[in-house]
Amino acid sequence: MPGAEGTTRRVVPARLAHVVLRTRRLRPMLDWWAELLQAEVVFENEFIGFLTFDDEHHRIAIVRPPDLEGPAGHTAGLDHIAFTYASLADLVATYERLKNRGVDATWVVNHGPTLSVYYRDPDGNRAELQIDRFRDGEEATAFLRSPAFARHPVGHSVDFDDLVRRFHEGEDEAVLTAYRYDHENA
């Protein structure tokens, strides 16, 4: 039967296209996300703004519906949006740029697969800026299946100011990004 293979074969998206956030404060939100990601606002009116930082026409859209209520606080829903940087040097440079502009991280954690720095936008949405600790997805997936990860699935907090200092002093990146629980007995 034509097309029957579509019911059994796995079909996945080619990539994540964009994320849309709702707000009552369009301009502060556009400014914050543009600063965080060094993104360009490619379109804006009173209702919506589109931002991009790469080859996608927009990675983030921020919309201001006329009947929107304020942020709901601690409820079910989206927890955060994560962005992966190419290197520890890029993550450090971004952290320093943001800190110098008064944008402070709310949490830094070594999750195991990633070293992650979290921020909150003006509405309280969280953004995660991260680097991958493994060479490829296969190694990261193997780590997620490990006893060390099972014992500590959130990871451990990191003093990123200390890590940045040590990074600039030339300490080995493998040491700087080591997962505290890597060497535990299984």
Coordinates of N, CA, C and O in Angstrom, one line a residue:
M1 N 0.8 -1.2 0.0 CA 0.0 0.0 0.0 C 0.9 1.2 0.0 O 1.8 1.3 0.8
P2 N 0.7 2.2 -0.9 CA 1.5 3.4 -1.0 C 1.5 4.2 0.3 O 0.4 4.4 0.9
G3 N 2.6 4.6 0.8 CA 2.7 5.4 2.0 C 2.6 4.7 3.3 O 2.8 5.2 4.4
A4 N 2.5 3.4 3.2 CA 2.3 2.6 4.4 C 3.6 2.6 5.3 O 3.6 2.5 6.5
E5 N 4.8 2.7 4.6 CA 6.0 2.8 5.4 C 6.1 4.0 6.3 O 6.8 4.0 7.2
G6 N 5.3 5.1 6.0 CA 5.3 6.2 6.8 C 4.7 6.0 8.2 O 4.9 6.7 9.1
T7 N 4.0 4.9 8.3 CA 3.4 4.6 9.6 C 4.3 3.9 10.5 O 4.1 3.8 11.7
T8 N 5.4 3.3 10.0 CA 6.3 2.5 10.8 C 7.7 3.1 10.9 O 8.4 2.9 11.8
R9 N 8.1 3.9 9.9 CA 9.4 4.5 10.0 C 9.4 5.8 10.9 O 8.4 6.5 10.9
R10 N 10.5 6.0 11.5 CA 10.6 7.2 12.4 C 10.8 8.4 11.5 O 11.8 8.5 10.8
V11 N 10.0 9.5 11.7 CA 10.2 10.7 11.0 C 10.3 11.8 12.1 O 9.4 12.0 12.9
V12 N 11.4 12.5 12.0 CA 11.7 13.6 13.0 C 11.9 14.9 12.4 O 12.2 15.0 11.2
P13 N 11.7 16.0 13.1 CA 11.9 17.3 12.5 C 13.4 17.5 12.2 O 14.3 16.9 12.8
A14 N 13.6 18.3 11.2 CA 15.0 18.6 10.7 C 15.7 19.5 11.8 O 16.9 19.4 11.9
R15 N 15.0 20.4 12.4 CA 15.6 21.3 13.4 C 14.5 22.0 14.2 O 13.3 22.0 13.7
L16 N 14.8 22.6 15.3 CA 13.9 23.4 16.0 C 13.9 24.8 15.4 O 15.0 25.4 15.2
A17 N 12.8 25.3 14.9 CA 12.7 26.5 14.2 C 12.8 27.8 15.1 O 13.6 28.6 14.9
H18 N 11.8 27.8 16.0 CA 11.8 29.0 16.9 C 10.9 28.8 18.1 O 10.2 27.7 18.2
V19 N 11.0 29.7 19.0 CA 10.2 29.7 20.3 C 9.5 31.0 20.3 O 10.0 32.1 19.9
V20 N 8.2 31.0 20.8 CA 7.5 32.2 20.9 C 7.1 32.4 22.4 O 6.6 31.5 23.1
L21 N 7.4 33.6 22.9 CA 7.1 34.0 24.3 C 6.0 35.0 24.3 O 6.0 35.9 23.4
R22 N 5.1 34.9 25.3 CA 4.0 35.9 25.4 C 4.4 36.9 26.5 O 5.0 36.5 27.5
T23 N 4.1 38.2 26.4 CA 4.5 39.2 27.4 C 3.5 40.3 27.4 O 2.8 40.5 26.4
R24 N 3.5 41.1 28.5 CA 2.8 42.4 28.5 C 3.8 43.5 28.3 O 3.5 44.7 28.2
R25 N 5.1 43.1 28.3 CA 6.2 44.1 28.2 C 7.1 43.8 27.0 O 8.2 43.3 27.1
L26 N 6.6 44.2 25.8 CA 7.3 43.8 24.6 C 8.7 44.4 24.5 O 9.6 43.7 24.2
R27 N 8.8 45.7 24.6 CA 10.1 46.3 24.4 C 11.2 45.8 25.4 O 12.3 45.4 25.0
P28 N 10.9 45.7 26.8 CA 11.9 45.2 27.7 C 12.3 43.7 27.3 O 13.5 43.4 27.5
M29 N 11.3 42.9 26.9 CA 11.6 41.6 26.6 C 12.5 41.5 25.3 O 13.5 40.7 25.2
L30 N 12.2 42.2 24.3 CA 13.0 42.3 23.1 C 14.4 42.7 23.4 O 15.4 42.1 22.9
D31 N 14.5 43.7 24.2 CA 15.9 44.2 24.6 C 16.6 43.2 25.3 O 17.8 43.0 25.1
W32 N 16.0 42.5 26.3 CA 16.7 41.5 27.1 C 17.2 40.3 26.3 O 18.3 39.9 26.4
W33 N 16.3 39.8 25.4 CA 16.7 38.6 24.6 C 17.7 39.0 23.6 O 18.6 38.2 23.3
A34 N 17.6 40.2 23.0 CA 18.6 40.7 22.1 C 20.0 40.8 22.7 O 21.0 40.4 22.2
E35 N 20.0 41.3 24.0 CA 21.3 41.4 24.7 C 21.8 40.0 25.1 O 23.0 39.7 24.9
L36 N 21.0 39.1 25.6 CA 21.4 37.8 26.0 C 22.1 37.1 24.8 O 23.2 36.5 25.0
L37 N 21.4 37.1 23.7 CA 21.9 36.2 22.6 C 22.7 37.0 21.5 O 23.0 36.5 20.5
Q38 N 22.9 38.3 21.8 CA 23.4 39.2 20.7 C 22.7 39.0 19.4 O 23.2 38.9 18.3
A39 N 21.4 39.0 19.6 CA 20.4 38.8 18.5 C 20.0 40.2 17.9 O 20.1 41.2 18.5
E40 N 19.6 40.1 16.6 CA 19.1 41.2 15.9 C 17.5 41.2 15.9 O 16.9 40.1 15.6
V41 N 16.9 42.3 16.2 CA 15.4 42.4 16.0 C 15.2 42.6 14.5 O 15.5 43.7 14.0
V42 N 14.6 41.7 13.8 CA 14.4 41.8 12.4 C 13.0 42.3 12.0 O 12.8 42.8 10.9
F43 N 12.1 42.3 13.0 CA 10.8 42.9 12.8 C 10.2 43.2 14.1 O 10.4 42.5 15.1
E44 N 9.5 44.4 14.2 CA 8.8 44.7 15.4 C 7.7 45.7 15.1 O 7.8 46.6 14.3
N45 N 6.5 45.4 15.8 CA 5.5 46.4 15.8 C 4.9 46.4 17.2 O 5.6 45.9 18.1
E46 N 3.7 46.9 17.4 CA 3.2 47.0 18.8 C 2.8 45.7 19.3 O 2.6 45.5 20.5
F47 N 2.6 44.7 18.5 CA 2.1 43.4 18.8 C 3.1 42.3 18.9 O 3.1 41.4 19.8
I48 N 4.2 42.3 18.1 CA 5.1 41.2 18.0 C 6.5 41.7 17.5 O 6.6 42.7 16.9
G49 N 7.5 40.9 18.0 CA 8.9 41.2 17.5 C 9.5 39.9 17.2 O 9.3 38.8 17.9
F50 N 10.4 39.9 16.2 CA 11.1 38.7 15.8 C 12.6 38.9 16.0 O 13.1 40.0 15.5
L51 N 13.4 38.0 16.6 CA 14.8 38.1 16.8 C 15.5 36.9 16.1 O 15.0 35.8 16.1
T52 N 16.7 37.1 15.6 CA 17.5 36.1 15.1 C 19.0 36.3 15.4 O 19.4 37.4 15.7
F53 N 19.7 35.2 15.5 CA 21.2 35.3 15.8 C 22.0 34.4 14.8 O 23.2 34.3 15.0
D54 N 21.3 33.8 13.9 CA 21.9 32.8 13.0 C 21.3 32.8 11.7 O 20.7 33.8 11.3
D55 N 21.3 31.7 11.0 CA 20.7 31.6 9.6 C 19.2 31.5 9.5 O 18.6 31.5 8.5
E56 N 18.6 31.3 10.7 CA 17.1 31.2 10.7 C 16.5 32.6 10.7 O 17.0 33.5 11.4
H57 N 15.5 32.8 9.9 CA 14.9 34.2 9.8 C 14.4 34.7 11.2 O 14.4 35.9 11.4
H58 N 13.9 33.8 12.1 CA 13.7 34.2 13.5 C 13.8 33.0 14.4 O 13.3 31.9 14.0
R59 N 14.5 33.1 15.4 CA 14.7 32.0 16.4 C 13.7 32.2 17.6 O 13.3 31.3 18.2
I60 N 13.5 33.5 17.9 CA 12.6 33.9 19.0 C 11.6 34.9 18.5 O 12.0 35.9 17.8
A61 N 10.3 34.7 18.8 CA 9.3 35.7 18.6 C 8.8 36.1 20.0 O 8.6 35.2 20.9
I62 N 8.5 37.3 20.2 CA 7.9 37.8 21.4 C 6.6 38.5 21.0 O 6.6 39.4 20.2
V63 N 5.5 38.1 21.6 CA 4.2 38.6 21.2 C 3.5 39.2 22.4 O 3.6 38.7 23.6
R64 N 2.7 40.3 22.2 CA 2.0 40.9 23.3 C 0.5 40.9 22.9 O 0.0 41.8 22.3
P65 N -0.2 39.8 23.3 CA -1.6 39.8 23.0 C -2.4 40.8 23.9 O -2.0 41.1 25.0
P66 N -3.4 41.4 23.3 CA -4.1 42.4 24.1 C -4.8 42.0 25.4 O -4.9 42.8 26.3
D67 N -5.2 40.7 25.5 CA -5.9 40.3 26.7 C -5.0 39.4 27.6 O -5.5 38.7 28.5
L68 N -3.7 39.6 27.5 CA -2.8 38.7 28.3 C -2.8 39.1 29.8 O -2.6 40.3 30.1
E69 N -2.8 38.1 30.7 CA -2.7 38.3 32.1 C -1.2 38.3 32.4 O -0.4 38.0 31.6
G70 N -0.8 38.7 33.6 CA 0.6 38.7 34.0 C 1.2 37.3 34.1 O 0.5 36.3 34.0
P71 N 2.5 37.3 34.4 CA 3.1 36.0 34.6 C 2.4 35.2 35.7 O 2.0 35.7 36.7
A72 N 2.3 33.9 35.5 CA 1.5 33.0 36.4 C 2.3 32.5 37.6 O 1.8 31.9 38.5
G73 N 3.6 32.8 37.7 CA 4.4 32.3 38.8 C 4.8 30.8 38.6 O 5.0 30.4 37.5
H74 N 4.8 30.1 39.7 CA 5.2 28.7 39.7 C 4.1 27.8 39.3 O 3.3 27.3 40.1
T75 N 3.9 27.6 38.0 CA 2.8 26.7 37.5 C 3.4 25.7 36.5 O 4.6 25.9 36.0
A76 N 2.6 24.8 36.0 CA 3.1 23.8 35.0 C 3.3 24.6 33.7 O 2.6 25.6 33.4
G77 N 4.3 24.2 32.9 CA 4.5 24.9 31.6 C 6.0 24.8 31.3 O 6.7 24.0 31.8
L78 N 6.4 25.6 30.3 CA 7.8 25.7 29.9 C 8.7 26.1 31.0 O 8.4 27.1 31.7
D79 N 9.8 25.3 31.2 CA 10.7 25.7 32.3 C 11.8 26.6 31.8 O 12.2 27.6 32.5
H80 N 12.4 26.3 30.7 CA 13.5 27.1 30.1 C 13.8 26.8 28.7 O 13.3 25.8 28.1
I81 N 14.5 27.7 28.0 CA 15.0 27.5 26.7 C 16.5 27.5 26.7 O 17.1 28.3 27.4
A82 N 17.1 26.5 26.0 CA 18.5 26.3 26.1 C 19.2 26.6 24.8 O 18.6 26.2 23.7
F83 N 20.4 27.2 24.8 CA 21.2 27.5 23.7 C 22.6 27.0 23.9 O 23.2 27.2 24.9
T84 N 23.1 26.2 22.9 CA 24.4 25.6 23.0 C 25.5 26.5 22.4 O 25.3 26.9 21.2
Y85 N 26.6 26.8 23.1 CA 27.7 27.5 22.5 C 28.7 26.5 22.0 O 28.8 25.4 22.5
A86 N 29.6 27.0 21.1 CA 30.5 26.1 20.4 C 31.7 25.7 21.3 O 32.3 24.7 21.1
S87 N 32.0 26.6 22.4 CA 33.2 26.3 23.2 C 33.0 26.9 24.6 O 32.2 27.8 24.8
L88 N 33.9 26.5 25.5 CA 33.9 27.1 26.8 C 34.3 28.5 26.7 O 33.8 29.4 27.4
A89 N 35.3 28.9 25.8 CA 35.7 30.3 25.6 C 34.5 31.1 25.2 O 34.4 32.3 25.7
D90 N 33.6 30.6 24.3 CA 32.4 31.4 23.9 C 31.5 31.6 25.1 O 30.9 32.7 25.3
L91 N 31.3 30.5 25.9 CA 30.4 30.6 27.1 C 30.9 31.6 28.1 O 30.2 32.4 28.6
V92 N 32.2 31.6 28.3 CA 32.9 32.5 29.3 C 32.8 33.9 28.8 O 32.4 34.8 29.5
A93 N 33.0 34.1 27.5 CA 32.9 35.5 26.9 C 31.5 36.0 27.0 O 31.3 37.2 27.4
T94 N 30.5 35.2 26.8 CA 29.1 35.6 26.9 C 28.8 35.9 28.4 O 28.2 37.0 28.7
Y95 N 29.2 35.1 29.3 CA 29.0 35.3 30.7 C 29.6 36.7 31.2 O 28.9 37.5 31.8
E96 N 30.8 36.9 30.7 CA 31.5 38.2 31.1 C 30.8 39.4 30.5 O 30.6 40.4 31.2
R97 N 30.4 39.3 29.2 CA 29.7 40.4 28.6 C 28.4 40.7 29.3 O 28.1 41.9 29.6
L98 N 27.6 39.7 29.6 CA 26.4 39.9 30.3 C 26.6 40.4 31.7 O 25.9 41.4 32.1
K99 N 27.5 39.9 32.4 CA 27.8 40.4 33.8 C 28.2 41.8 33.8 O 27.8 42.6 34.6
N100 N 29.0 42.2 32.8 CA 29.5 43.6 32.7 C 28.3 44.6 32.3 O 28.4 45.8 32.6
R101 N 27.2 44.0 31.8 CA 26.0 44.8 31.5 C 24.9 44.7 32.5 O 23.8 45.1 32.3
G102 N 25.3 44.1 33.6 CA 24.3 43.9 34.7 C 23.3 42.8 34.6 O 22.3 42.8 35.3
V103 N 23.6 41.9 33.7 CA 22.7 40.7 33.5 C 23.4 39.5 34.3 O 24.4 39.0 33.8
D104 N 22.9 39.2 35.4 CA 23.5 38.2 36.3 C 22.9 36.8 36.1 O 21.7 36.7 36.0
A105 N 23.7 35.8 36.2 CA 23.3 34.4 36.1 C 22.5 34.2 37.4 O 22.8 34.7 38.5
T106 N 21.5 33.3 37.3 CA 20.7 32.9 38.5 C 21.2 31.5 39.0 O 20.9 31.2 40.2
W107 N 21.8 30.7 38.2 CA 22.3 29.4 38.6 C 23.3 28.9 37.5 O 23.1 29.1 36.3
V108 N 24.4 28.3 38.0 CA 25.3 27.7 37.1 C 25.5 26.2 37.6 O 25.7 26.0 38.8
V109 N 25.4 25.3 36.7 CA 25.3 23.9 37.1 C 26.0 23.1 36.0 O 25.9 23.3 34.8
N110 N 26.8 22.1 36.5 CA 27.3 21.1 35.6 C 26.3 19.9 35.7 O 26.2 19.2 36.7
H111 N 25.5 19.8 34.6 CA 24.5 18.7 34.5 C 25.1 17.4 34.2 O 24.3 16.4 34.3
G112 N 26.3 17.3 33.8 CA 26.9 16.1 33.3 C 27.1 16.2 31.9 O 28.2 16.3 31.4
P113 N 26.0 16.1 31.1 CA 26.1 16.3 29.6 C 26.5 17.7 29.2 O 27.1 17.9 28.2
T114 N 26.1 18.7 30.1 CA 26.4 20.1 29.8 C 26.9 20.8 31.0 O 26.7 20.4 32.1
L115 N 27.6 21.9 30.7 CA 27.9 22.9 31.7 C 27.0 24.1 31.3 O 27.1 24.6 30.2
S116 N 26.1 24.5 32.3 CA 25.0 25.4 32.0 C 25.0 26.6 32.9 O 25.1 26.5 34.1
V117 N 24.7 27.8 32.3 CA 24.5 29.0 33.0 C 23.1 29.5 32.7 O 22.7 29.6 31.5
Y118 N 22.3 29.7 33.8 CA 20.9 30.1 33.6 C 20.7 31.6 33.9 O 21.4 32.2 34.8
Y119 N 19.7 32.2 33.2 CA 19.3 33.6 33.4 C 17.8 33.7 33.4 O 17.2 32.7 32.9
R120 N 17.3 34.8 33.9 CA 15.8 35.0 33.9 C 15.6 36.3 33.2 O 16.2 37.3 33.4
D121 N 14.6 36.2 32.3 CA 14.2 37.4 31.5 C 13.3 38.3 32.4 O 12.9 37.9 33.5
P122 N 12.8 39.5 31.9 CA 12.0 40.3 32.7 C 10.7 39.7 33.1 O 10.1 40.2 34.1
D123 N 10.2 38.7 32.4 CA 8.9 38.0 32.8 C 9.2 36.8 33.7 O 8.3 36.1 34.1
G124 N 10.5 36.5 33.9 CA 10.8 35.3 34.8 C 11.0 34.0 34.0 O 11.3 33.0 34.6
N125 N 11.0 34.1 32.7 CA 11.3 32.9 31.8 C 12.8 32.6 32.0 O 13.6 33.6 32.0
R126 N 13.2 31.4 32.0 CA 14.6 31.0 32.1 C 15.2 30.7 30.8 O 14.6 30.0 30.0
A127 N 16.4 31.2 30.6 CA 17.3 30.8 29.5 C 18.5 30.1 30.0 O 19.1 30.5 30.9
E128 N 18.9 29.0 29.3 CA 20.0 28.3 29.6 C 21.1 28.4 28.5 O 20.7 28.1 27.4
L129 N 22.2 28.9 28.9 CA 23.4 29.0 27.9 C 24.3 27.9 28.3 O 24.7 27.8 29.5
Q130 N 24.7 27.0 27.4 CA 25.4 25.8 27.8 C 26.5 25.5 26.7 O 26.5 26.0 25.6
I131 N 27.4 24.6 27.2 CA 28.3 23.9 26.3 C 28.1 22.4 26.5 O 27.7 22.0 27.6
D132 N 28.3 21.6 25.5 CA 28.3 20.2 25.6 C 29.6 19.7 26.2 O 30.7 20.2 25.8
R133 N 29.6 18.7 27.1 CA 30.8 18.2 27.7 C 31.3 17.0 26.9 O 32.5 16.6 27.1
F134 N 30.5 16.4 26.0 CA 30.9 15.2 25.3 C 31.1 15.6 23.8 O 30.6 16.5 23.3
R135 N 31.9 14.7 23.1 CA 32.3 14.9 21.7 C 31.0 14.8 20.8 O 30.9 15.4 19.8
D136 N 30.1 13.9 21.2 CA 28.9 13.7 20.3 C 27.7 13.2 21.2 O 27.9 12.9 22.4
G137 N 26.6 13.1 20.5 CA 25.4 12.7 21.2 C 25.4 11.3 21.7 O 24.8 11.0 22.7
E138 N 26.2 10.4 21.0 CA 26.3 9.0 21.5 C 26.9 9.0 22.9 O 26.5 8.3 23.8
E139 N 28.0 9.7 23.1 CA 28.7 9.7 24.4 C 27.8 10.3 25.4 O 27.7 9.9 26.6
A140 N 27.1 11.4 25.1 CA 26.2 12.1 26.0 C 25.1 11.1 26.4 O 24.7 11.1 27.6
T141 N 24.5 10.4 25.5 CA 23.4 9.5 25.8 C 23.9 8.4 26.7 O 23.2 7.9 27.6
A142 N 25.1 7.9 26.4 CA 25.7 6.8 27.3 C 25.9 7.3 28.7 O 25.6 6.6 29.7
F143 N 26.3 8.6 28.9 CA 26.4 9.2 30.2 C 25.0 9.3 30.9 O 24.9 9.0 32.1
L144 N 24.0 9.7 30.1 CA 22.7 9.7 30.7 C 22.2 8.4 31.2 O 21.3 8.3 32.1
R145 N 22.7 7.3 30.7 CA 22.3 6.0 31.1 C 23.2 5.4 32.2 O 23.1 4.3 32.6
S146 N 24.2 6.2 32.6 CA 25.2 5.7 33.6 C 24.7 5.8 35.0 O 23.8 6.6 35.4
P147 N 25.2 5.0 35.9 CA 24.9 5.0 37.3 C 25.2 6.4 38.0 O 24.4 6.8 38.8
A148 N 26.3 7.0 37.6 CA 26.6 8.3 38.1 C 25.5 9.3 37.8 O 25.1 10.1 38.7
F149 N 25.0 9.3 36.6 CA 23.9 10.3 36.3 C 22.6 9.9 37.0 O 21.9 10.8 37.5
A150 N 22.4 8.6 37.1 CA 21.1 8.2 37.8 C 21.2 8.6 39.3 O 20.1 9.0 39.9
R151 N 22.3 8.6 39.9 CA 22.4 9.1 41.3 C 22.3 10.6 41.5 O 21.9 11.1 42.5
H152 N 22.7 11.3 40.4 CA 22.8 12.8 40.5 C 22.2 13.4 39.2 O 23.0 14.1 38.5
P153 N 20.9 13.2 38.9 CA 20.5 13.6 37.5 C 20.4 15.1 37.3 O 20.2 15.6 36.2
V154 N 20.5 15.9 38.4 CA 20.5 17.4 38.2 C 21.9 17.9 38.0 O 22.2 18.8 37.2
G155 N 22.9 17.3 38.6 CA 24.3 17.7 38.6 C 24.7 18.4 39.8 O 24.1 18.3 40.9
H156 N 25.7 19.2 39.6 CA 26.2 20.0 40.8 C 26.4 21.5 40.4 O 26.8 21.8 39.3
S157 N 26.2 22.3 41.4 CA 26.3 23.8 41.2 C 27.8 24.1 41.0 O 28.7 23.4 41.5
V158 N 28.1 25.1 40.2 CA 29.4 25.5 39.9 C 29.6 27.0 40.3 O 28.7 27.8 40.0
D159 N 30.7 27.3 40.9 CA 31.1 28.7 41.1 C 31.7 29.2 39.8 O 32.9 29.0 39.5
F160 N 30.9 29.9 39.0 CA 31.4 30.2 37.6 C 32.4 31.3 37.6 O 33.3 31.4 36.8
D161 N 32.3 32.2 38.6 CA 33.4 33.3 38.7 C 34.7 32.6 38.9 O 35.7 33.0 38.3
D162 N 34.8 31.6 39.8 CA 36.0 30.9 40.0 C 36.5 30.1 38.7 O 37.6 30.1 38.4
L163 N 35.5 29.5 38.1 CA 35.8 28.8 36.8 C 36.4 29.8 35.8 O 37.4 29.4 35.1
V164 N 35.8 30.9 35.7 CA 36.2 31.9 34.7 C 37.7 32.4 35.0 O 38.5 32.5 34.1
R165 N 37.9 32.6 36.3 CA 39.3 33.0 36.7 C 40.3 31.9 36.3 O 41.3 32.2 35.7
R166 N 40.0 30.7 36.6 CA 40.9 29.6 36.3 C 41.0 29.4 34.8 O 42.1 29.0 34.3
F167 N 39.9 29.6 34.1 CA 40.0 29.5 32.6 C 41.0 30.5 32.1 O 41.8 30.2 31.2
H168 N 40.9 31.8 32.6 CA 41.9 32.8 32.1 C 43.3 32.5 32.5 O 44.2 33.0 31.9
E169 N 43.5 31.8 33.6 CA 44.8 31.4 34.1 C 45.4 30.2 33.3 O 46.5 29.8 33.5
G170 N 44.5 29.7 32.4 CA 45.0 28.6 31.5 C 44.8 27.2 32.0 O 45.4 26.2 31.4
E171 N 44.0 27.0 33.0 CA 43.7 25.7 33.5 C 43.0 24.8 32.4 O 42.3 25.3 31.6
D172 N 43.3 23.5 32.4 CA 42.8 22.6 31.4 C 41.3 22.6 31.4 O 40.7 22.5 32.4
E173 N 40.7 22.7 30.2 CA 39.2 22.8 30.1 C 38.6 21.5 30.6 O 37.5 21.5 31.2
A174 N 39.2 20.3 30.4 CA 38.7 19.1 30.9 C 38.5 19.1 32.4 O 37.6 18.5 33.0
V175 N 39.5 19.7 33.1 CA 39.4 19.9 34.6 C 38.3 20.8 34.9 O 37.5 20.6 35.8
L176 N 38.2 21.9 34.2 CA 37.2 23.0 34.5 C 35.8 22.5 34.3 O 34.9 22.9 35.1
T177 N 35.6 21.6 33.4 CA 34.2 21.1 33.1 C 33.9 19.7 33.6 O 32.9 19.2 33.3
A178 N 34.9 19.2 34.4 CA 34.7 17.8 34.9 C 33.4 17.7 35.8 O 33.1 18.6 36.5
Y179 N 32.7 16.6 35.6 CA 31.5 16.4 36.4 C 32.0 15.8 37.8 O 32.7 14.8 37.8
R180 N 31.5 16.4 38.8 CA 32.0 16.0 40.2 C 31.8 14.6 40.5 O 32.5 14.0 41.2
Y181 N 30.8 13.9 39.9 CA 30.4 12.6 40.2 C 30.9 11.6 39.2 O 30.6 10.4 39.3
D182 N 31.8 12.0 38.3 CA 32.3 11.1 37.2 C 33.1 9.9 37.8 O 33.0 8.8 37.3
H183 N 33.8 10.1 38.9 CA 34.7 9.1 39.4 C 34.1 8.3 40.6 O 34.9 7.6 41.3
E184 N 32.8 8.4 40.8 CA 32.2 7.6 41.9 C 32.2 6.1 41.5 O 32.1 5.8 40.3
N185 N 32.2 5.3 42.5 CA 32.1 3.9 42.2 C 30.7 3.5 41.7 O 29.7 4.1 42.3
A186 N 30.5 2.7 40.7 CA 29.2 2.3 40.3 C 28.5 1.5 41.2 O 27.9 1.3 42.0

